[in-house]
């Protein structure tokens, strides 16, 4: 089934009163039209993103800016080469960015052609709700417990290995291995962590256990891990982006404009933390009634408003709220919703991908809706698909406008008439949704006419990104600027 689909003709042929079907479709289309953004509106989002980025970079406006533009201490030379000289050997990588986290043993070496060769062994662990929302000590003790379990499984508890820590939350870096957590996102709320050094919290938890030692050499954001992973594949990769549970981007900014650190030469990777774009009101006219309900019922009302328009954590709930609106307007399921469909969080984001992957026989859509306690007609199935397409398309377009802002900013900074750039991307929405990528790529290119953009899907899932980050960390000191 094509990504951009129209089911109008198909719907009109349904065995139902012609006028009632057409009227129903027109009313549904009118409600869903709110999700459609034209090119001028997307250009406006892009311009506002660039303005907030500028405010985040400047010392005098950084504190009040919604887009924080956090320095990462991952640097490049004045010639533009990212400083990622890699140590060979065994490393441990820890990847914490959502409700699951991963511990990995990685072996980094060189093959006969001096290309990097990475072998990994990894284990995924699920973080219980009480650890996510309890205390920082509980959370990091649990992480240390899982690390201990992993080391036991692989019989390496006696080794003191270098550890690269991919930590995907807003952090103000003071060094490559020291970062202050500014605020939790993505459902985490462990008390006692915000305002503290995250690496210190991990080291303290390891010390409390006392049954293994670890040398935590670096902490980086998952966008940075993605960028560096893809840089090994394409040396033009200077942007990293995640569209999954959360949504964020990083890129190589000119050192002279990063006012939070000293130095003029070369470039530094900046973690935009653009999920908070809109927190100062920049997106008010673009937020719909469903967005406001999602925000009000979230764990962090008023925060991460741009992310709440885009990311996988909220997409399914947005669809559910639209479906409930259509039920209440007597446009869906004969005006009756099941108790399950009325329940917050019941329409999972994976259902959005599955609905839009339906081949046209509606079986997949029917099965999903049946599992939610409703027995849909064929017309109901088609309307649900239209809702999913509307929500996910807006997500792709909003995300594309943000990235276009980043890329245009890079081109303007470098005073280049045309810019060739590669973007490394990871995240479940980008990888698994059947149409997100194409919609997203098109909008980015439409909004950046003077740029030639290549997109690379990160192989982070195989462990390469986290592996390279932990290896890079051992030589990263050579790249850091002296404060």
PDB file of N, CA, C and O in Angstrom, residues 203-232:
ATOM      1  N   UNK A 203      29.303   5.864  39.326  1.00  0.00           N
ATOM      2  CA  UNK A 203      30.514   5.413  40.047  1.00  0.00           C
ATOM      3  C   UNK A 203      30.196   5.077  41.499  1.00  0.00           C
ATOM      4  O   UNK A 203      30.690   4.085  42.040  1.00  0.00           O
ATOM      5  N   UNK A 204      29.343   5.905  42.132  1.00  0.00           N
ATOM      6  CA  UNK A 204      28.968   5.650  43.538  1.00  0.00           C
ATOM      7  C   UNK A 204      28.220   4.324  43.663  1.00  0.00           C
ATOM      8  O   UNK A 204      28.432   3.564  44.622  1.00  0.00           O
ATOM      9  N   UNK A 205      27.327   4.038  42.713  1.00  0.00           N
ATOM     10  CA  UNK A 205      26.553   2.789  42.762  1.00  0.00           C
ATOM     11  C   UNK A 205      27.480   1.583  42.584  1.00  0.00           C
ATOM     12  O   UNK A 205      27.301   0.552  43.258  1.00  0.00           O
ATOM     13  N   UNK A 206      28.454   1.697  41.698  1.00  0.00           N
ATOM     14  CA  UNK A 206      29.423   0.607  41.493  1.00  0.00           C
ATOM     15  C   UNK A 206      30.230   0.391  42.765  1.00  0.00           C
ATOM     16  O   UNK A 206      30.471  -0.755  43.192  1.00  0.00           O
ATOM     17  N   UNK A 207      30.615   1.487  43.401  1.00  0.00           N
ATOM     18  CA  UNK A 207      31.405   1.402  44.633  1.00  0.00           C
ATOM     19  C   UNK A 207      30.582   0.770  45.763  1.00  0.00           C
ATOM     20  O   UNK A 207      31.100  -0.024  46.553  1.00  0.00           O
ATOM     21  N   UNK A 208      29.277   1.107  45.830  1.00  0.00           N
ATOM     22  CA  UNK A 208      28.427   0.530  46.882  1.00  0.00           C
ATOM     23  C   UNK A 208      28.339  -0.984  46.745  1.00  0.00           C
ATOM     24  O   UNK A 208      28.297  -1.700  47.746  1.00  0.00           O
ATOM     25  N   UNK A 209      28.278  -1.472  45.505  1.00  0.00           N
ATOM     26  CA  UNK A 209      28.225  -2.930  45.307  1.00  0.00           C
ATOM     27  C   UNK A 209      29.524  -3.587  45.756  1.00  0.00           C
ATOM     28  O   UNK A 209      29.512  -4.617  46.431  1.00  0.00           O
ATOM     29  N   UNK A 210      30.632  -3.035  45.302  1.00  0.00           N
ATOM     30  CA  UNK A 210      31.935  -3.523  45.720  1.00  0.00           C
ATOM     31  C   UNK A 210      32.377  -4.842  45.122  1.00  0.00           C
ATOM     32  O   UNK A 210      33.399  -5.387  45.526  1.00  0.00           O
ATOM     33  N   UNK A 211      31.621  -5.382  44.155  1.00  0.00           N
ATOM     34  CA  UNK A 211      32.014  -6.689  43.613  1.00  0.00           C
ATOM     35  C   UNK A 211      32.640  -6.602  42.221  1.00  0.00           C
ATOM     36  O   UNK A 211      32.991  -7.606  41.619  1.00  0.00           O
ATOM     37  N   UNK A 212      32.786  -5.376  41.671  1.00  0.00           N
ATOM     38  CA  UNK A 212      33.539  -5.202  40.425  1.00  0.00           C
ATOM     39  C   UNK A 212      33.997  -3.747  40.342  1.00  0.00           C
ATOM     40  O   UNK A 212      33.493  -2.863  41.036  1.00  0.00           O
ATOM     41  N   UNK A 213      34.990  -3.520  39.487  1.00  0.00           N
ATOM     42  CA  UNK A 213      35.503  -2.169  39.262  1.00  0.00           C
ATOM     43  C   UNK A 213      35.300  -1.806  37.798  1.00  0.00           C
ATOM     44  O   UNK A 213      35.313  -2.674  36.931  1.00  0.00           O
ATOM     45  N   UNK A 214      35.125  -0.519  37.528  1.00  0.00           N
ATOM     46  CA  UNK A 214      34.901  -0.079  36.162  1.00  0.00           C
ATOM     47  C   UNK A 214      35.486   1.318  36.007  1.00  0.00           C
ATOM     48  O   UNK A 214      35.391   2.142  36.913  1.00  0.00           O
ATOM     49  N   UNK A 215      36.091   1.590  34.868  1.00  0.00           N
ATOM     50  CA  UNK A 215      36.675   2.897  34.591  1.00  0.00           C
ATOM     51  C   UNK A 215      35.749   3.652  33.631  1.00  0.00           C
ATOM     52  O   UNK A 215      35.775   3.427  32.418  1.00  0.00           O
ATOM     53  N   UNK A 216      34.887   4.509  34.176  1.00  0.00           N
ATOM     54  CA  UNK A 216      33.940   5.258  33.345  1.00  0.00           C
ATOM     55  C   UNK A 216      34.706   6.395  32.665  1.00  0.00           C
ATOM     56  O   UNK A 216      35.079   7.371  33.311  1.00  0.00           O
ATOM     57  N   UNK A 217      34.956   6.257  31.364  1.00  0.00           N
ATOM     58  CA  UNK A 217      35.834   7.201  30.675  1.00  0.00           C
ATOM     59  C   UNK A 217      35.083   8.283  29.910  1.00  0.00           C
ATOM     60  O   UNK A 217      35.661   9.314  29.576  1.00  0.00           O
ATOM     61  N   UNK A 218      33.807   8.065  29.607  1.00  0.00           N
ATOM     62  CA  UNK A 218      33.068   9.081  28.857  1.00  0.00           C
ATOM     63  C   UNK A 218      31.576   8.873  28.984  1.00  0.00           C
ATOM     64  O   UNK A 218      31.102   7.756  29.161  1.00  0.00           O
ATOM     65  N   UNK A 219      30.856  10.000  28.881  1.00  0.00           N
ATOM     66  CA  UNK A 219      29.403   9.953  28.801  1.00  0.00           C
ATOM     67  C   UNK A 219      28.978  10.799  27.605  1.00  0.00           C
ATOM     68  O   UNK A 219      29.425  11.944  27.441  1.00  0.00           O
ATOM     69  N   UNK A 220      28.154  10.218  26.745  1.00  0.00           N
ATOM     70  CA  UNK A 220      27.671  10.954  25.572  1.00  0.00           C
ATOM     71  C   UNK A 220      26.174  10.721  25.404  1.00  0.00           C
ATOM     72  O   UNK A 220      25.610   9.771  25.919  1.00  0.00           O
ATOM     73  N   UNK A 221      25.562  11.621  24.646  1.00  0.00           N
ATOM     74  CA  UNK A 221      24.148  11.509  24.304  1.00  0.00           C
ATOM     75  C   UNK A 221      23.971  10.526  23.153  1.00  0.00           C
ATOM     76  O   UNK A 221      24.884  10.320  22.361  1.00  0.00           O
ATOM     77  N   UNK A 222      22.783   9.914  23.028  1.00  0.00           N
ATOM     78  CA  UNK A 222      22.572   8.932  21.955  1.00  0.00           C
ATOM     79  C   UNK A 222      22.642   9.556  20.563  1.00  0.00           C
ATOM     80  O   UNK A 222      23.027   8.889  19.593  1.00  0.00           O
ATOM     81  N   UNK A 223      22.308  10.855  20.445  1.00  0.00           N
ATOM     82  CA  UNK A 223      22.450  11.499  19.144  1.00  0.00           C
ATOM     83  C   UNK A 223      23.924  11.568  18.741  1.00  0.00           C
ATOM     84  O   UNK A 223      24.274  11.381  17.569  1.00  0.00           O
ATOM     85  N   UNK A 224      24.799  11.836  19.712  1.00  0.00           N
ATOM     86  CA  UNK A 224      26.241  11.903  19.449  1.00  0.00           C
ATOM     87  C   UNK A 224      26.764  10.515  19.077  1.00  0.00           C
ATOM     88  O   UNK A 224      27.568  10.363  18.155  1.00  0.00           O
ATOM     89  N   UNK A 225      26.284   9.499  19.791  1.00  0.00           N
ATOM     90  CA  UNK A 225      26.682   8.120  19.473  1.00  0.00           C
ATOM     91  C   UNK A 225      26.286   7.779  18.037  1.00  0.00           C
ATOM     92  O   UNK A 225      27.053   7.159  17.298  1.00  0.00           O
ATOM     93  N   UNK A 226      25.109   8.206  17.639  1.00  0.00           N
ATOM     94  CA  UNK A 226      24.633   7.947  16.280  1.00  0.00           C
ATOM     95  C   UNK A 226      25.495   8.674  15.254  1.00  0.00           C
ATOM     96  O   UNK A 226      25.893   8.100  14.232  1.00  0.00           O
ATOM     97  N   UNK A 227      25.786   9.936  15.528  1.00  0.00           N
ATOM     98  CA  UNK A 227      26.595  10.715  14.587  1.00  0.00           C
ATOM     99  C   UNK A 227      27.979  10.094  14.391  1.00  0.00           C
ATOM    100  O   UNK A 227      28.451   9.924  13.264  1.00  0.00           O
ATOM    101  N   UNK A 228      28.625   9.731  15.496  1.00  0.00           N
ATOM    102  CA  UNK A 228      29.978   9.179  15.396  1.00  0.00           C
ATOM    103  C   UNK A 228      29.960   7.806  14.738  1.00  0.00           C
ATOM    104  O   UNK A 228      30.824   7.478  13.919  1.00  0.00           O
ATOM    105  N   UNK A 229      28.953   7.007  15.060  1.00  0.00           N
ATOM    106  CA  UNK A 229      28.822   5.701  14.417  1.00  0.00           C
ATOM    107  C   UNK A 229      28.748   5.856  12.904  1.00  0.00           C
ATOM    108  O   UNK A 229      29.441   5.163  12.150  1.00  0.00           O
ATOM    109  N   UNK A 230      27.914   6.790  12.453  1.00  0.00           N
ATOM    110  CA  UNK A 230      27.738   6.987  11.004  1.00  0.00           C
ATOM    111  C   UNK A 230      28.927   7.698  10.376  1.00  0.00           C
ATOM    112  O   UNK A 230      29.180   7.552   9.173  1.00  0.00           O
ATOM    113  N   UNK A 231      29.680   8.467  11.173  1.00  0.00           N
ATOM    114  CA  UNK A 231      30.865   9.155  10.658  1.00  0.00           C
ATOM    115  C   UNK A 231      31.896   8.152  10.140  1.00  0.00           C
ATOM    116  O   UNK A 231      32.598   8.428   9.165  1.00  0.00           O
ATOM    117  N   UNK A 232      31.975   7.003  10.746  1.00  0.00           N
ATOM    118  CA  UNK A 232      32.918   5.993  10.282  1.00  0.00           C
ATOM    119  C   UNK A 232      32.537   5.456   8.902  1.00  0.00           C
ATOM    120  O   UNK A 232      33.382   4.993   8.155  1.00  0.00           O
TER     121      UNK A 232
END
